[in-house]
Tab-separated table of C-alpha atoms in Angstrom:
chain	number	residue	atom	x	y	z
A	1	UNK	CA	-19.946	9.489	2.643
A	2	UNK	CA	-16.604	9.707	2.177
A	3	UNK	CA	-14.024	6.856	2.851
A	4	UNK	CA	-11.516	7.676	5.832
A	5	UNK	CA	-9.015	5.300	4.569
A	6	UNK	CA	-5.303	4.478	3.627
A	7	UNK	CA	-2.727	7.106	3.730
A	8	UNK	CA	-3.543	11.135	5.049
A	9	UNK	CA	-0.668	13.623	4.714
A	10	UNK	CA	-0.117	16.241	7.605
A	11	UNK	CA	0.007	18.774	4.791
A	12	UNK	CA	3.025	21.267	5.340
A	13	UNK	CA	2.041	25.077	4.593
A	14	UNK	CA	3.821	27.100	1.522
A	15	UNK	CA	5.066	30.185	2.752
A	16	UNK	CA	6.771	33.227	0.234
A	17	UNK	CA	9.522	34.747	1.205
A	18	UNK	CA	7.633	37.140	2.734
A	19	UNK	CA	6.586	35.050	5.149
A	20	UNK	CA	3.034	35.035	3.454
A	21	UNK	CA	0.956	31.884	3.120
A	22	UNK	CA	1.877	31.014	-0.572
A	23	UNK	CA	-1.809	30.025	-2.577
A	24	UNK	CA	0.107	28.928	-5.539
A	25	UNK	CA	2.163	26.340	-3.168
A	26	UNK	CA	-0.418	24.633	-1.567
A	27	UNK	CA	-2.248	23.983	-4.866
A	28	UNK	CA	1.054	22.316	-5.357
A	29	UNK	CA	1.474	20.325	-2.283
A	30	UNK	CA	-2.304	19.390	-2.739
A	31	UNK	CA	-1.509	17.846	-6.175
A	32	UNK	CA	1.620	16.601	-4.554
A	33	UNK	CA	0.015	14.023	-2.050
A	34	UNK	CA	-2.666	13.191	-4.055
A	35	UNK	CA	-0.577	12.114	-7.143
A	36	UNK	CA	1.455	10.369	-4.903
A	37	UNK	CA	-1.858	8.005	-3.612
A	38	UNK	CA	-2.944	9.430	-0.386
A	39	UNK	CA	-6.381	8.682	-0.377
A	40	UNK	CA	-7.377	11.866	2.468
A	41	UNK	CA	-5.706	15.186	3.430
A	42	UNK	CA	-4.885	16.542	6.839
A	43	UNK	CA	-4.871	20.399	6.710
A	44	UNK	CA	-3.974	23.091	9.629
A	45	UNK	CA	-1.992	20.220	11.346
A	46	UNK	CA	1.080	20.744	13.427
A	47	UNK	CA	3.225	20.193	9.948
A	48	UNK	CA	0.704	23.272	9.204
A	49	UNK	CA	2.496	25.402	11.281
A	50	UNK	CA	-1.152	25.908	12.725
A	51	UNK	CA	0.007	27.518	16.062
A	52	UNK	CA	1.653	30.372	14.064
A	53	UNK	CA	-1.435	30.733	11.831
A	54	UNK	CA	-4.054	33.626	12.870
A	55	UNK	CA	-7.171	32.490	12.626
A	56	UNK	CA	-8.429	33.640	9.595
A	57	UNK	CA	-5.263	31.794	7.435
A	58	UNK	CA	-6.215	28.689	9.172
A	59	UNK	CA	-9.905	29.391	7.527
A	60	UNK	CA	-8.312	30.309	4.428
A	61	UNK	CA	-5.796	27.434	4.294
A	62	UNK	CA	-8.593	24.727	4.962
A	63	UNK	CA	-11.212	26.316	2.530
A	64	UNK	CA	-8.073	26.067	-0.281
A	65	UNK	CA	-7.142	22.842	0.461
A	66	UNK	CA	-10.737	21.709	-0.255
A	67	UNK	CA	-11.022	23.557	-3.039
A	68	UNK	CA	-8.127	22.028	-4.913
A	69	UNK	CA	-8.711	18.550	-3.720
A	70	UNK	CA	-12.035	19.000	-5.586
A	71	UNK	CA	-13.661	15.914	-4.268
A	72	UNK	CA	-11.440	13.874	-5.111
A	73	UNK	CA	-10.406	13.281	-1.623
A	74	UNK	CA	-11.805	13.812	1.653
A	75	UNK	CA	-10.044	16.905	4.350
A	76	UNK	CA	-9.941	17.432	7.732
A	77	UNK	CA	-8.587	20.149	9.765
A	78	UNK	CA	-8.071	21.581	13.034
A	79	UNK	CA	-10.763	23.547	14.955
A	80	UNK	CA	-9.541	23.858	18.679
A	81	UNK	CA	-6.956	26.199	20.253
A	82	UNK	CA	-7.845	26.551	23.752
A	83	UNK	CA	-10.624	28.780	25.630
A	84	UNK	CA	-13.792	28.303	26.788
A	85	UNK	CA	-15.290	25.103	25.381
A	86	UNK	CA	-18.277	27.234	24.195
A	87	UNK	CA	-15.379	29.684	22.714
A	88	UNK	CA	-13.853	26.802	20.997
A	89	UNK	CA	-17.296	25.349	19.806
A	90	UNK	CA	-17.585	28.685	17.926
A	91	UNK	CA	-14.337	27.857	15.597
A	92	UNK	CA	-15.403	24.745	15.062
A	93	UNK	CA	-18.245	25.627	13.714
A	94	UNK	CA	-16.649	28.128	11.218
A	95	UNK	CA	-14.208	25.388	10.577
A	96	UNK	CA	-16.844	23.403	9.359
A	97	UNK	CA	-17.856	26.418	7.324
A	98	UNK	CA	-14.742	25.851	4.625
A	99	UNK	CA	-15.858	22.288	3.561
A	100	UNK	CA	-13.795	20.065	5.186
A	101	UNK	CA	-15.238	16.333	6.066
A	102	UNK	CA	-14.439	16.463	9.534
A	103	UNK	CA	-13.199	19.757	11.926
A	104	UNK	CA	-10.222	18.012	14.276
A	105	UNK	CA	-9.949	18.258	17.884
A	106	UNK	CA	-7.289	18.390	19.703
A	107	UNK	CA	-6.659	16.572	23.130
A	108	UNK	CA	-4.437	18.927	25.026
A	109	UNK	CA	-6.783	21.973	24.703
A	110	UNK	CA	-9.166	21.608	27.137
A	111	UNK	CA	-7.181	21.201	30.174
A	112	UNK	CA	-4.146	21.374	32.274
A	113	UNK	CA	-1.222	18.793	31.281
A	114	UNK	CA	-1.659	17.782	35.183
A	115	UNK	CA	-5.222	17.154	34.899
A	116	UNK	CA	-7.025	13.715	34.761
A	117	UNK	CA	-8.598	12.113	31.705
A	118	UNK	CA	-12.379	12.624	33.316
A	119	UNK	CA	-11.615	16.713	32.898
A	120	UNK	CA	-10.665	15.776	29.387
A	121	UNK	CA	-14.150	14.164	28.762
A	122	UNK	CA	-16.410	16.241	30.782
A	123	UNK	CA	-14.939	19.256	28.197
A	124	UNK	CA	-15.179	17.394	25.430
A	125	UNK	CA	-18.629	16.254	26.270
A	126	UNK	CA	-19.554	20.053	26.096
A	127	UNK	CA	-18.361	20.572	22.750
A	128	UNK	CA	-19.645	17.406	21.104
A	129	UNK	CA	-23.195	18.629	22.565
A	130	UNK	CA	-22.255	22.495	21.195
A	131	UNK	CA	-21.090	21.502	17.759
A	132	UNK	CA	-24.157	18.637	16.919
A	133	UNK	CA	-24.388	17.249	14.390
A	134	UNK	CA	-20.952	17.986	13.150
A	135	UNK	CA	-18.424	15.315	12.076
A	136	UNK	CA	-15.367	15.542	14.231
A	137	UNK	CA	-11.804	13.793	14.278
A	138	UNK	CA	-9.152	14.000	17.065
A	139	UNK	CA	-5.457	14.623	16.867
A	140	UNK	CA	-3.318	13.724	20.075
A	141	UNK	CA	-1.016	16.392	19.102
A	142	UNK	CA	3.071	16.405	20.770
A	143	UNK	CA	2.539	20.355	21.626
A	144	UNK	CA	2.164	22.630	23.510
A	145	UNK	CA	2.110	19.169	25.359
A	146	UNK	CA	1.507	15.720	24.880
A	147	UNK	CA	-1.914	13.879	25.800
A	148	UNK	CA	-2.217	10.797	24.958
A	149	UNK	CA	-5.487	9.139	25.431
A	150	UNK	CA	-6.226	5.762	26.660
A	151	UNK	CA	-8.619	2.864	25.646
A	152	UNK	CA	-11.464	3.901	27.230
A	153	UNK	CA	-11.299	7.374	26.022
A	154	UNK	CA	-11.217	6.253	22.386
A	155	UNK	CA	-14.724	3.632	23.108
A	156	UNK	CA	-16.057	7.135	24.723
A	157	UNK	CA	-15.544	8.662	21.390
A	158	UNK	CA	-17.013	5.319	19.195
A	159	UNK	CA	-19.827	5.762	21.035
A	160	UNK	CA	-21.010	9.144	20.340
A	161	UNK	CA	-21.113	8.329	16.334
A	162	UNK	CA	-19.620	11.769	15.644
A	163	UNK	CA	-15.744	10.951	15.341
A	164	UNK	CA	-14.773	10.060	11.619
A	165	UNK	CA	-10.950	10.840	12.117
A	166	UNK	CA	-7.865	10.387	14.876
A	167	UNK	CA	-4.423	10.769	14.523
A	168	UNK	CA	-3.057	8.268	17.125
A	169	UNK	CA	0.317	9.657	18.386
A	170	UNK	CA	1.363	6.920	21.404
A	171	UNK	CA	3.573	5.085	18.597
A	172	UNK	CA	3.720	1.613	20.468
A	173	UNK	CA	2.109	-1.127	18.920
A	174	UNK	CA	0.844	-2.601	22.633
A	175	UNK	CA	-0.878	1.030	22.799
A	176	UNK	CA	-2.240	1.832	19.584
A	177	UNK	CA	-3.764	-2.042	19.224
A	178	UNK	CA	-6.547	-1.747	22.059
A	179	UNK	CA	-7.264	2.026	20.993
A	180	UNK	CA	-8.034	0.747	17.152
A	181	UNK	CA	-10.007	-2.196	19.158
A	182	UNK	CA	-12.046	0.273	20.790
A	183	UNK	CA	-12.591	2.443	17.848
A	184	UNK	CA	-14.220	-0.973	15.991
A	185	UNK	CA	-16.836	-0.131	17.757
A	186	UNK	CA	-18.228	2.503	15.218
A	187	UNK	CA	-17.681	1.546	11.602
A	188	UNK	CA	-17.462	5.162	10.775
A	189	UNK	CA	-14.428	5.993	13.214
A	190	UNK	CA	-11.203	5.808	11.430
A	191	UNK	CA	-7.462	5.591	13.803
A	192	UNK	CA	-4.824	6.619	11.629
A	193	UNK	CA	-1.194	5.652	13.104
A	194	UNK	CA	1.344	8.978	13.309
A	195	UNK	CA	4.450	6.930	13.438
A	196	UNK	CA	6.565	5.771	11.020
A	197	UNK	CA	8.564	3.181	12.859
A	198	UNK	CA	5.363	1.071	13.488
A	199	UNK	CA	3.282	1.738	10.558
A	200	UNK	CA	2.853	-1.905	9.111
A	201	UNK	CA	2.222	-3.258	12.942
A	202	UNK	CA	-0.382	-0.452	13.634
A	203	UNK	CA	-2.092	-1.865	9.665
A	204	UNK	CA	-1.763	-5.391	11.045
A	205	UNK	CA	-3.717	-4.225	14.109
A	206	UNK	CA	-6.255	-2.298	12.899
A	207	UNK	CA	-5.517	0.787	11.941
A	208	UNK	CA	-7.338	2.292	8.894
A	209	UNK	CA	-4.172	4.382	7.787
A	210	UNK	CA	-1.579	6.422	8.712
A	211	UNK	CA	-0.508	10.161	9.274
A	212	UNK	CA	2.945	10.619	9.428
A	213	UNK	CA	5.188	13.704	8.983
A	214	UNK	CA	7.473	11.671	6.383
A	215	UNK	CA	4.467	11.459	4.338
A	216	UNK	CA	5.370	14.851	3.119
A	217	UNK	CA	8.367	13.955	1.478
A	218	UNK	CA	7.989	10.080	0.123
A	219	UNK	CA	3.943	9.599	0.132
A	220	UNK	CA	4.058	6.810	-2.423
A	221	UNK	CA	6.066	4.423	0.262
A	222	UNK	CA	3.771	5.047	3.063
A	223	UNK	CA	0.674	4.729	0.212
A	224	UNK	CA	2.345	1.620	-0.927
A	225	UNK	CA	2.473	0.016	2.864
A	226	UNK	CA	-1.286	1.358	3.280
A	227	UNK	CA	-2.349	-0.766	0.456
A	228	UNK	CA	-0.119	-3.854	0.465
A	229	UNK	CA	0.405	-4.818	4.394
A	230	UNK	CA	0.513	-8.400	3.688
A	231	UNK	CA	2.720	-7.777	0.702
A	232	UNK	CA	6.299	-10.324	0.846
A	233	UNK	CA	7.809	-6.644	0.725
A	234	UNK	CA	5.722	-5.210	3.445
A	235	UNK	CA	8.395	-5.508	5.867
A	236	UNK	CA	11.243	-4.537	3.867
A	237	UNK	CA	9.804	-1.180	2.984
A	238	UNK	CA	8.785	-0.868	6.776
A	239	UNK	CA	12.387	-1.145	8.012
A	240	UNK	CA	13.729	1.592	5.233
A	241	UNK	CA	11.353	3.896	6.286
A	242	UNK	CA	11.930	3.239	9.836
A	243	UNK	CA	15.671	4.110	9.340
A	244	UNK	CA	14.724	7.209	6.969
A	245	UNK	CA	12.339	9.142	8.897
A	246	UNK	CA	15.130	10.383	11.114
A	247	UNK	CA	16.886	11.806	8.505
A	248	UNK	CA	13.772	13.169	7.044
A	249	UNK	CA	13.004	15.150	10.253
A	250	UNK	CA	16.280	16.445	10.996
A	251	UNK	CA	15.391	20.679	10.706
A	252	UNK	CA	11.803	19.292	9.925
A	253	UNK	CA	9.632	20.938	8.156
A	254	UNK	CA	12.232	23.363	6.177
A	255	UNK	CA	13.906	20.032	5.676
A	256	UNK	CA	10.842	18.802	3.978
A	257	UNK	CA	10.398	21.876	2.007
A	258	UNK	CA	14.047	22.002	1.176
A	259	UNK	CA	13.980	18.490	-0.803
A	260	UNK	CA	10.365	18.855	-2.274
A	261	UNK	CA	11.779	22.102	-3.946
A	262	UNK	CA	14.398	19.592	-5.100
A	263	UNK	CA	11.921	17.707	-6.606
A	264	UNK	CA	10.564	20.472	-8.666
A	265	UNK	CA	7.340	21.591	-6.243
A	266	UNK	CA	6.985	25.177	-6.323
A	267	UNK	CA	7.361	25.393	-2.458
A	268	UNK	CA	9.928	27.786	-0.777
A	269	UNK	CA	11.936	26.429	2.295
A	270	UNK	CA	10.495	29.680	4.672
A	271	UNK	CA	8.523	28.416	7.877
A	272	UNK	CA	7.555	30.309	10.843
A	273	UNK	CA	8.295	27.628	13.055
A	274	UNK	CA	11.994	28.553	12.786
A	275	UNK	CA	14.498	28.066	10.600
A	276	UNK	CA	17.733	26.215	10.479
A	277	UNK	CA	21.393	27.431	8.746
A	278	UNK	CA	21.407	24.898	5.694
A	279	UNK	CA	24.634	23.855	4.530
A	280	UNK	CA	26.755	21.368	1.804
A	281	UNK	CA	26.583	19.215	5.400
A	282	UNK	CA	22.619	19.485	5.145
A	283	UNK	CA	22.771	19.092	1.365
A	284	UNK	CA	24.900	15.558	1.228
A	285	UNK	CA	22.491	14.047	3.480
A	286	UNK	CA	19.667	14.756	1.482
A	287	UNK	CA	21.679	13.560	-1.165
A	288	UNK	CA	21.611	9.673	0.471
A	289	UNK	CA	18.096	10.678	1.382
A	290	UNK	CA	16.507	11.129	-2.217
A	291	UNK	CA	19.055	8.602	-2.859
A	292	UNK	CA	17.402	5.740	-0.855
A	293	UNK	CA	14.275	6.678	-1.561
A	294	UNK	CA	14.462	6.309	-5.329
A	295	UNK	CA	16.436	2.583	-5.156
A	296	UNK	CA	12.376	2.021	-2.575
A	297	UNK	CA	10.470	3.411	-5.397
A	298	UNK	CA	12.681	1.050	-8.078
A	299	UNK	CA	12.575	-2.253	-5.817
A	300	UNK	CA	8.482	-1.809	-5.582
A	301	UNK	CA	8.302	-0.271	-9.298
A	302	UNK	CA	6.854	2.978	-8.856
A	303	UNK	CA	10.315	4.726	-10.168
């Protein structure tokens, strides 16, 4: 089985010009994370663009992603998108069809953003049922709105034995801490930490890894943190990458596509998200962006 460990990329989707999903760049941005040490892949994410996939590209994205990571690290992926539970059962299912180690659901699809965590559970307490024996993962994703899940949810899940994978998304420290506790509870249950600005505290606590959006642009820093948390340089590099990521999301993800190109990936800066005029303005910061980021990379000696 594989390891659900260290640092997972929310993998950004290549796009031609066309507006097409671009094959070519997402063998790229596979090669991209991996090279860079992330240790698992996140595919058909929100930095996927998922909402704005149909569902046949988000088949066709996940069953490429695991094809170029080869084995050589695990994949998850989104399989939920409102319905019926028994509707949304169904995708998972063909989800689970392309490969990937776990098919990832999400916590604001199964009921009203007014509704109570018990309508949460009883749904998801259908699907678990409908999708046996299935590995899943769960993503607290920011839209269409924001659920995030408490303690008890999160020992619910440890104690079915099917959750492998959750992307944690309430960012505070005196949150995430009892939700890793919980998790404990099932060896096999990994919480990975979304935010940057409490990465190390989230490691300290718990956490098995982390899934932020940065991760798309400077991978080897968060990699870095992932493996050396009680490094002398731990919190040094947490504090830069605190003050980056909000340059790095500024017109996020064209932003992120914009300076990978710099870097020589084969990836085009077109999203379907929407897109952003990009001027010298846009171009100078990314100037003291890749700027800071290589005098990181030299201080910790992976320039």
């Amino acid at each position: 089985m594989a390891r659900f460990e260290g640092l997972w990329p929310v993998m950004l989707t290549a796009f031609r010009d066309d507006g097409s999903v671009d094959d070519a760049g997402v063998d790229a941005l596979v090669d991209f994370y991996i090279d860079g040490g992330s240790k698992g892949l996140f595919a058909v994410c929100q930095s996927s663009e998922m909402y704005r996939l149909s569902d046949d590209e988000r088949l066709a994205l996940a069953s490429r992603v695991v094809a170029r990571a080869g084995g050589r690290v695990p994949v998850v992926a989104t399989g939920t998108f409102g319905g019926p539970v028994d509707q949304q059962a169904g995708f998972v299912r063909r989800m689970a069809q392309t490969g990937v180690d776990a098919v990832v659901v999400l916590t604001n699809q199964f009921c009203p953003r007014e509704a109570g965590e018990p309508v949460l559970l009883a749904a998801l307490e259908q699907l678990v049922e409908a999708t046996d024996p299935l590995p899943l993962g769960l993503y607290e994703c920011p839209e269409p709105h924001h659920r995030v899940t408490s303690p008890g949810f999160v020992a619910w899940a440890a104690a079915t034995g099917r959750f492998r994978y959750m992307k944690d998304t309430s960012r505070d420290p005196a949150l995430f801490g009892p939700k890793a506790e919980a998790a404990s509870a099932d060896p096999g249950f990994a919480m990975f930490n979304a935010a940057a600005a409490s990465a190390l505290p989230s490691l300290r606590l718990g956490a098995a890894g982390l899934s932020p959006v940065a991760a798309n642009v400077y991978p080897d820093l968060f990699a870095w943190l992932c493996d050396n948390p009680g490094h002398e340089k731990a919190a040094w590099v947490q504090h830069r990458i605190t003050l980056l990521d909000s340059v790095m999301k500024l017109k996020y993800p064209q932003s992120a596509k914009r300076y990978l190109a710099r870097r020589g990936l084969p990836v085009g800066p077109r999203t379907r998200v929407g897109e952003y005029p990009w001027d010298g303005y846009d171009e100078l910061i990314h100037d003291a962006l890749h700027r800071t980021v290589c005098e990181v990379r030299a201080e910790l000696g992976l320039a």
